[in-house]
Coordinates of C-alpha atoms in Angstrom, one line a residue:
M1 CA -73.4 37.1 -2.0
K2 CA -74.0 39.1 1.2
K3 CA -74.1 37.6 4.6
R4 CA -75.4 39.1 7.8
G5 CA -74.4 38.1 11.3
V6 CA -75.6 38.6 14.9
A7 CA -74.6 42.3 14.8
G8 CA -77.2 43.0 12.1
W9 CA -79.9 41.4 14.2
L10 CA -78.9 43.3 17.3
A11 CA -79.1 46.6 15.4
L12 CA -82.6 45.6 14.3
S13 CA -83.5 44.8 17.9
V14 CA -82.5 48.3 18.9
S15 CA -84.5 49.8 16.1
L16 CA -87.5 47.9 17.5
A17 CA -87.4 50.0 20.6
C18 CA -85.3 47.8 22.9
A19 CA -83.7 50.0 25.5
E20 CA -80.7 47.6 26.0
P21 CA -79.4 44.7 24.0
L22 CA -81.3 41.6 25.0
P23 CA -79.5 38.4 26.2
T24 CA -78.6 36.0 23.5
L25 CA -80.0 32.5 23.9
S26 CA -77.8 29.9 22.1
L27 CA -79.3 26.7 20.8
N28 CA -77.1 24.7 23.2
D29 CA -78.4 26.7 26.1
A30 CA -81.9 26.2 25.0
L31 CA -81.4 22.4 24.7
R32 CA -79.8 22.3 28.2
I33 CA -82.6 24.3 29.8
A34 CA -85.2 22.1 28.2
S35 CA -83.6 18.8 29.3
G36 CA -83.7 20.0 32.9
R37 CA -87.0 21.9 33.1
N38 CA -89.4 20.7 30.4
L39 CA -92.5 19.4 32.1
Q40 CA -93.0 16.4 29.8
I41 CA -89.5 15.2 30.5
L42 CA -89.9 15.7 34.3
A43 CA -93.3 13.9 34.2
G44 CA -91.6 10.9 32.5
A45 CA -88.9 10.8 35.2
K46 CA -91.6 10.6 37.8
E47 CA -93.1 7.7 36.0
I48 CA -89.8 5.8 36.1
E49 CA -89.6 6.5 39.9
R50 CA -93.2 5.2 40.3
Q51 CA -92.3 1.9 38.5
E52 CA -89.2 1.5 40.6
S53 CA -91.4 1.9 43.7
I54 CA -93.7 -0.8 42.5
W55 CA -90.6 -3.0 42.1
D56 CA -89.6 -2.3 45.7
A57 CA -93.1 -3.1 46.9
T58 CA -93.1 -6.4 45.0
A59 CA -89.6 -7.4 46.2
A60 CA -90.7 -6.9 49.8
T61 CA -93.2 -9.7 49.5
R62 CA -90.3 -12.2 49.4
L63 CA -89.5 -11.5 53.0
P64 CA -91.3 -13.1 56.0
K65 CA -94.7 -11.6 56.8
V66 CA -95.0 -10.6 60.5
A67 CA -98.5 -10.1 61.8
V68 CA -99.8 -9.3 65.2
E69 CA -103.4 -9.8 66.2
A70 CA -104.8 -8.6 69.6
R71 CA -108.3 -9.6 70.8
H72 CA -110.5 -8.5 73.7
I73 CA -113.4 -10.9 73.8
R74 CA -116.5 -10.4 76.0
L75 CA -119.2 -13.2 76.2
L76 CA -122.7 -12.1 75.4
N77 CA -124.3 -15.2 77.0
P78 CA -123.0 -17.5 79.8
I79 CA -121.4 -20.8 78.9
S80 CA -122.4 -24.0 80.8
F81 CA -120.8 -27.4 80.5
N82 CA -120.5 -30.7 82.5
I83 CA -117.5 -32.6 83.7
A84 CA -118.5 -36.3 83.9
Q85 CA -117.4 -38.5 86.9
G86 CA -114.0 -40.1 86.2
S87 CA -113.5 -38.1 82.9
L88 CA -110.1 -37.0 84.2
G89 CA -109.1 -40.5 85.2
S90 CA -109.6 -43.1 88.0
F91 CA -106.8 -44.1 90.4
P92 CA -106.7 -46.7 93.3
A93 CA -105.7 -44.1 95.8
T94 CA -108.2 -41.5 94.9
G95 CA -110.9 -43.2 92.9
P96 CA -112.5 -41.5 90.0
I97 CA -111.7 -37.8 89.2
P98 CA -113.9 -36.1 89.7
S99 CA -115.7 -38.3 92.1
Q100 CA -119.1 -37.2 90.8
N101 CA -120.6 -35.3 87.9
I102 CA -119.9 -31.6 88.1
A103 CA -122.0 -28.9 86.3
I104 CA -120.2 -25.6 85.6
S105 CA -122.3 -22.7 84.5
N106 CA -122.5 -18.9 84.5
V107 CA -119.0 -18.6 83.0
S108 CA -118.9 -15.1 81.8
G109 CA -116.6 -12.1 81.6
A110 CA -113.8 -11.0 79.2
Q111 CA -110.8 -12.6 77.7
N112 CA -107.7 -10.9 76.2
S113 CA -105.3 -12.6 73.8
V114 CA -102.4 -11.6 71.6
Q115 CA -101.2 -13.7 68.6
L116 CA -98.0 -13.2 66.7
T117 CA -97.4 -15.1 63.4
V118 CA -94.3 -15.1 61.1
T119 CA -95.0 -16.6 57.7
Q120 CA -92.3 -17.2 55.2
P121 CA -93.5 -17.8 51.6
L122 CA -91.9 -20.8 49.8
T123 CA -93.4 -21.8 46.5
Q124 CA -94.6 -18.1 46.1
L125 CA -91.0 -17.1 45.6
H126 CA -91.0 -18.3 42.0
K127 CA -94.0 -16.2 41.3
I128 CA -92.6 -13.2 43.0
T129 CA -89.4 -13.5 41.0
L130 CA -91.4 -13.6 37.8
N131 CA -93.3 -10.5 38.8
L132 CA -90.0 -8.7 39.5
E133 CA -88.7 -9.6 36.1
A134 CA -91.9 -8.3 34.5
Q135 CA -91.6 -5.1 36.6
D136 CA -88.0 -4.7 35.3
Q137 CA -89.4 -4.6 31.8
A138 CA -92.0 -2.0 32.9
I139 CA -89.2 0.2 34.3
E140 CA -87.3 -0.3 31.0
D141 CA -90.4 0.7 29.1
A142 CA -90.8 3.8 31.1
T143 CA -87.1 4.6 30.7
Q144 CA -87.2 4.3 27.0
K145 CA -90.4 6.3 26.7
N146 CA -88.8 9.1 28.8
R147 CA -85.7 8.9 26.5
G148 CA -87.9 9.2 23.5
D149 CA -89.8 12.2 25.0
S150 CA -86.4 13.8 25.7
I151 CA -85.3 13.4 22.0
Q152 CA -88.7 14.6 20.8
V153 CA -88.5 17.7 23.0
A154 CA -84.9 18.4 21.8
V155 CA -86.1 18.2 18.2
Q156 CA -89.1 20.5 19.0
V157 CA -86.7 23.0 20.7
Q158 CA -84.3 23.0 17.8
D159 CA -87.2 23.4 15.3
A160 CA -88.6 26.3 17.4
Y161 CA -85.2 27.9 17.7
L162 CA -84.4 27.6 14.0
G163 CA -87.9 29.0 13.3
L164 CA -86.9 32.0 15.3
V165 CA -83.7 32.3 13.3
D166 CA -85.7 32.1 10.1
T167 CA -88.1 34.9 11.3
Q168 CA -85.0 36.9 12.4
N169 CA -83.6 36.6 8.9
A170 CA -86.9 37.6 7.4
L171 CA -87.0 40.6 9.7
I172 CA -83.5 41.7 8.7
A173 CA -84.4 41.2 5.0
A174 CA -87.6 43.1 5.4
K175 CA -85.9 46.0 7.2
D176 CA -83.2 46.2 4.5
S177 CA -85.8 46.1 1.7
L178 CA -87.8 48.8 3.5
E179 CA -84.8 51.0 3.8
F180 CA -83.9 50.5 0.2
T181 CA -87.5 51.3 -0.9
R182 CA -87.6 54.5 1.2
E183 CA -84.4 55.6 -0.5
M184 CA -86.0 54.7 -3.9
E185 CA -89.0 56.8 -2.9
R186 CA -86.8 59.8 -2.1
V187 CA -84.8 59.5 -5.4
T188 CA -88.0 58.9 -7.4
S189 CA -89.6 62.0 -5.8
E190 CA -86.6 64.1 -7.0
Y191 CA -86.8 62.6 -10.4
L192 CA -90.5 63.5 -10.5
K193 CA -89.7 67.1 -9.7
E194 CA -87.2 67.0 -12.6
K195 CA -90.0 65.4 -14.7
T196 CA -87.8 62.5 -15.7
V197 CA -90.2 59.9 -14.3
L198 CA -94.0 59.6 -14.3
K199 CA -96.1 60.0 -11.1
A200 CA -97.2 56.4 -11.6
D201 CA -93.5 55.4 -10.9
L202 CA -93.6 57.2 -7.6
L203 CA -97.0 55.6 -6.7
D204 CA -95.5 52.2 -7.4
V205 CA -92.6 52.9 -5.1
Q206 CA -94.9 54.2 -2.4
T207 CA -97.2 51.2 -2.7
S208 CA -94.2 48.9 -2.3
R209 CA -93.1 50.8 0.7
A210 CA -96.5 50.6 2.4
E211 CA -96.7 46.8 1.7
Q212 CA -93.2 46.3 3.2
E213 CA -94.1 48.3 6.3
A214 CA -97.1 46.1 6.8
Q215 CA -95.1 42.9 6.3
L216 CA -92.5 44.1 8.8
A217 CA -95.2 44.5 11.4
I218 CA -96.6 41.0 10.7
L219 CA -93.1 39.5 11.1
Q220 CA -92.6 41.3 14.4
R221 CA -95.8 39.8 15.8
A222 CA -94.9 36.4 14.5
Y223 CA -91.5 36.6 16.1
Q224 CA -93.1 37.4 19.5
T225 CA -95.4 34.4 19.2
Q226 CA -92.5 32.1 18.3
K227 CA -90.5 33.3 21.3
E228 CA -93.5 32.4 23.6
Q229 CA -93.6 28.9 22.0
L230 CA -89.9 28.4 22.7
N231 CA -90.3 29.7 26.3
Y232 CA -93.1 27.2 26.8
L233 CA -90.8 24.3 25.7
L234 CA -88.2 25.6 28.1
A235 CA -90.8 25.7 30.9
R236 CA -90.1 29.3 31.8
D237 CA -92.1 32.6 31.8
L238 CA -93.7 33.0 28.4
H239 CA -92.7 36.7 28.3
T240 CA -89.0 36.1 28.9
D241 CA -87.3 38.2 26.2
F242 CA -84.1 37.2 24.4
V243 CA -82.5 37.1 20.9
V244 CA -81.2 34.2 18.9
Q245 CA -78.3 33.5 16.6
M246 CA -77.8 31.1 13.7
P247 CA -76.2 28.0 15.4
T248 CA -73.5 25.8 14.0
V249 CA -75.6 22.8 13.2
S250 CA -74.1 19.6 11.7
R251 CA -75.3 19.1 8.1
E252 CA -73.1 16.1 7.3
V253 CA -74.2 12.4 7.5
S254 CA -71.1 10.3 7.5
K255 CA -72.8 6.9 7.7
T256 CA -74.5 4.8 5.0
I257 CA -78.2 4.1 5.1
E258 CA -77.5 0.5 6.2
E259 CA -75.4 1.7 9.1
L260 CA -78.1 4.1 10.1
E261 CA -80.7 1.4 10.0
A262 CA -78.6 -0.8 12.3
Q263 CA -78.1 2.1 14.7
A264 CA -81.8 2.7 14.7
R265 CA -82.5 -0.9 15.7
E266 CA -80.2 -0.5 18.7
Q267 CA -81.0 3.1 19.8
R268 CA -84.5 4.0 18.9
P269 CA -86.6 4.4 22.1
D270 CA -89.8 3.1 20.5
L271 CA -88.0 -0.1 19.5
G272 CA -86.6 -0.3 23.0
Q273 CA -90.1 0.0 24.3
A274 CA -91.3 -2.7 21.9
R275 CA -88.6 -5.1 23.1
A276 CA -89.4 -4.5 26.7
R277 CA -93.1 -5.1 26.2
L278 CA -92.4 -8.3 24.3
K279 CA -90.2 -9.6 27.2
Q280 CA -92.9 -8.5 29.7
A281 CA -95.6 -10.3 27.7
L282 CA -93.5 -13.5 27.7
I283 CA -92.9 -13.3 31.4
N284 CA -96.7 -12.7 32.0
T285 CA -97.3 -16.0 30.2
E286 CA -95.0 -17.7 32.7
I287 CA -96.7 -16.0 35.6
A288 CA -100.0 -17.4 34.3
R289 CA -98.5 -20.9 34.2
A290 CA -97.2 -20.5 37.7
A291 CA -100.8 -20.3 39.0
Y292 CA -100.8 -24.1 38.8
I293 CA -98.3 -24.2 41.7
P294 CA -99.9 -24.3 45.2
D295 CA -99.1 -21.5 47.5
M296 CA -97.1 -22.9 50.4
G297 CA -95.3 -21.4 53.3
I298 CA -94.0 -22.1 56.8
Q299 CA -95.6 -20.3 59.7
F300 CA -94.3 -19.8 63.2
G301 CA -96.9 -18.7 65.8
Y302 CA -97.0 -17.4 69.4
L303 CA -100.4 -17.1 71.3
H304 CA -100.9 -15.6 74.7
N305 CA -104.2 -15.7 76.5
G306 CA -104.6 -13.2 79.3
N307 CA -107.0 -15.1 81.5
S308 CA -107.1 -18.7 80.4
G309 CA -107.9 -20.1 83.8
L310 CA -107.0 -23.7 84.0
L311 CA -105.7 -23.8 80.4
P312 CA -102.1 -22.9 79.4
G313 CA -101.7 -19.1 78.8
T314 CA -99.0 -19.4 76.1
Y315 CA -98.6 -21.4 73.0
L316 CA -95.8 -21.8 70.4
T317 CA -96.6 -23.3 67.1
V318 CA -95.1 -24.2 63.7
A319 CA -97.1 -25.0 60.7
L320 CA -96.8 -25.7 57.0
V321 CA -99.6 -23.8 55.3
A322 CA -100.7 -24.6 51.8
T323 CA -103.6 -23.3 49.7
W324 CA -104.6 -24.3 46.2
D325 CA -107.7 -24.0 44.1
I326 CA -108.2 -27.6 43.0
F327 CA -111.0 -26.9 40.6
D328 CA -110.9 -23.7 38.6
W329 CA -113.2 -24.9 35.8
G330 CA -110.6 -24.2 33.1
G331 CA -109.8 -20.6 34.3
R332 CA -106.0 -21.1 34.6
E333 CA -105.7 -22.8 31.2
A334 CA -107.7 -20.0 29.6
N335 CA -105.6 -17.4 31.2
V336 CA -102.4 -19.0 30.0
E337 CA -103.8 -19.2 26.5
A338 CA -104.8 -15.5 26.6
R339 CA -101.3 -14.4 27.8
A340 CA -99.6 -16.5 25.1
K341 CA -101.8 -14.9 22.4
Q342 CA -101.0 -11.5 23.8
A343 CA -97.3 -12.3 23.6
E344 CA -97.6 -13.3 20.0
E345 CA -99.5 -10.1 19.3
V346 CA -96.7 -8.0 20.8
R347 CA -94.1 -10.0 18.9
L348 CA -95.8 -9.1 15.6
Q349 CA -96.1 -5.5 16.7
T350 CA -92.4 -5.4 17.5
E351 CA -91.5 -6.8 14.1
D352 CA -93.7 -4.2 12.4
A353 CA -92.1 -1.5 14.5
N354 CA -88.6 -2.6 13.3
Q355 CA -89.8 -2.4 9.7
R356 CA -91.4 1.0 10.1
A357 CA -88.2 2.3 11.8
A358 CA -86.1 1.2 8.8
L359 CA -88.6 2.9 6.4
D360 CA -88.5 6.0 8.5
V361 CA -84.7 6.1 8.5
A362 CA -84.6 5.6 4.7
Q363 CA -87.1 8.4 4.1
K364 CA -85.3 10.8 6.4
F365 CA -81.9 9.9 4.8
R366 CA -83.1 10.6 1.3
A367 CA -84.7 13.9 2.4
V368 CA -81.3 15.1 3.7
E369 CA -79.7 14.0 0.4
N370 CA -82.3 15.8 -1.6
L371 CA -81.7 19.1 0.3
R372 CA -77.9 18.8 0.1
S373 CA -78.2 18.4 -3.7
Q374 CA -79.9 21.8 -4.0
E375 CA -77.0 23.8 -2.4
A376 CA -75.2 24.8 -5.6
A377 CA -78.5 25.9 -7.3
K378 CA -79.5 28.0 -4.2
K379 CA -76.1 29.8 -4.2
L380 CA -76.3 30.5 -8.0
Q381 CA -79.8 31.9 -7.6
V382 CA -78.5 34.5 -5.1
D383 CA -75.5 35.4 -7.2
A384 CA -77.7 35.8 -10.3
A385 CA -80.3 37.9 -8.4
E386 CA -77.5 40.2 -7.0
E387 CA -76.1 40.7 -10.5
H388 CA -79.5 41.5 -12.0
H389 CA -80.3 44.0 -9.2
R390 CA -76.9 45.6 -9.6
V391 CA -77.4 46.1 -13.3
A392 CA -81.0 47.4 -12.9
L393 CA -79.9 49.9 -10.2
A394 CA -77.0 51.1 -12.4
R395 CA -79.4 51.7 -15.3
Y396 CA -81.9 53.5 -13.1
Q397 CA -79.2 55.8 -11.8
V398 CA -78.6 56.9 -15.4
K399 CA -82.4 57.0 -16.1
A400 CA -82.2 54.1 -18.5
T401 CA -84.9 52.0 -16.9
L402 CA -88.1 52.4 -14.8
A403 CA -88.3 52.3 -11.0
Q404 CA -90.6 49.3 -11.3
E405 CA -87.7 47.3 -12.8
V406 CA -85.5 48.1 -9.8
L407 CA -88.2 47.2 -7.4
N408 CA -88.7 43.9 -9.2
T409 CA -85.0 43.0 -9.1
Q410 CA -84.8 44.0 -5.4
A411 CA -87.8 41.8 -4.6
K412 CA -86.2 38.9 -6.5
L413 CA -82.9 39.4 -4.7
S414 CA -84.6 39.5 -1.3
S415 CA -86.6 36.3 -2.2
A416 CA -83.4 34.5 -3.4
R417 CA -81.6 35.4 -0.2
R418 CA -84.5 34.2 1.9
D419 CA -84.7 31.0 -0.1
Y420 CA -81.1 30.3 0.6
Q421 CA -81.5 31.0 4.3
K422 CA -84.6 28.9 4.4
W423 CA -82.7 26.1 2.7
Q424 CA -80.0 26.2 5.3
I425 CA -82.6 25.9 8.1
D426 CA -84.5 23.2 6.3
L427 CA -81.3 21.2 5.9
A428 CA -80.4 21.6 9.6
Q429 CA -84.0 20.5 10.6
S430 CA -83.9 17.5 8.2
V431 CA -80.6 16.3 9.7
A432 CA -82.1 16.6 13.2
E433 CA -85.0 14.6 12.1
L434 CA -82.7 11.9 10.7
Y435 CA -80.8 11.8 14.0
Q436 CA -84.2 11.4 15.8
A437 CA -85.1 8.6 13.4
V438 CA -82.0 6.7 14.5
G439 CA -82.6 7.4 18.2
Q440 CA -80.2 10.2 18.8
A441 CA -80.9 13.7 20.0
P442 CA -79.8 16.7 17.9

């Protein structure tokens, strides 16, 4: 059975009008570039950073709140008031103070004041802690989603890369078949001159050659399209040119299906997301219950009046501040009940996700086993096709068979080789999908 390496592909690249050998992009390089540049992965990393910023903002509410309020007050109408006789006291030495009723009016002008308050939450700290725990799960959710996106992108990159390899193999096979058919056309033309074959035989060969030329052109265009798709996944210029080579991809699965299912429960990003969302839902229920607790804090104050007149200009205060909605008409209870039902819903979804993951692993495992069981048959098909083609070619050289028979065996040989190459790629992709099913990148 014949095997072709990278050298054959480079030769084909030159024949396709490449002035210089193009750089070879390995699968490992493609995966590395994608992990650092793929836009979907980068967007997921930004989402994690956003959730972490929300955590920081929530944590800051645990600290004392410092507020400054400055006022410049100007009266729009004068204030008048009376000070009654003796309202400030009456003493033997002085008599009543004031000694008579005093009317004060036409008080107007502006007043400046500055107030500084420092408020430390007390009972709110429990609610803030619960919100931080919920935000921890939001960060975990975003982290697991980004990890899942990274695995998905890696699988997409490997699929695209192996698709390029498959098209490369098809191009090599098409070029080899075309060269063989052109040689057959030359030989058949000579046989026709010798009148040992019919003109129909030459027309059959020419038809086959024209069809192969058209197929080669189609494959070349498909190859360019696939390269653009891979460049997109790598987040680089779509017209970046390169060549690929068949990578060494693991095809062995050393673990049992039970071990793989256990690994999936621990490593699959979607299950990690489900666990984080369940924890978050349970915490949200506790947050709803915490609404029954009054908001209470201690507040220190400083007030300075710029032109207080007879009154003191500076005040220092300390206060215990509490707020609580006494009557909420059943709103808090309904909110707790809604959060509890949501938590139960998420729990059921998590259980379903675990079962679907186990089913996915089992299906992917058996798909790999099915492909691996075809290896011997695929190799024998190639060996048989090579032998049939060898016999037909030998018979044609001694004019014991028709050109059509040689073309048929050549087509079957090309098809058998392509089937074997496609089987290799399908097996590699199937193993990668199994790795993805257990939460592992290729």
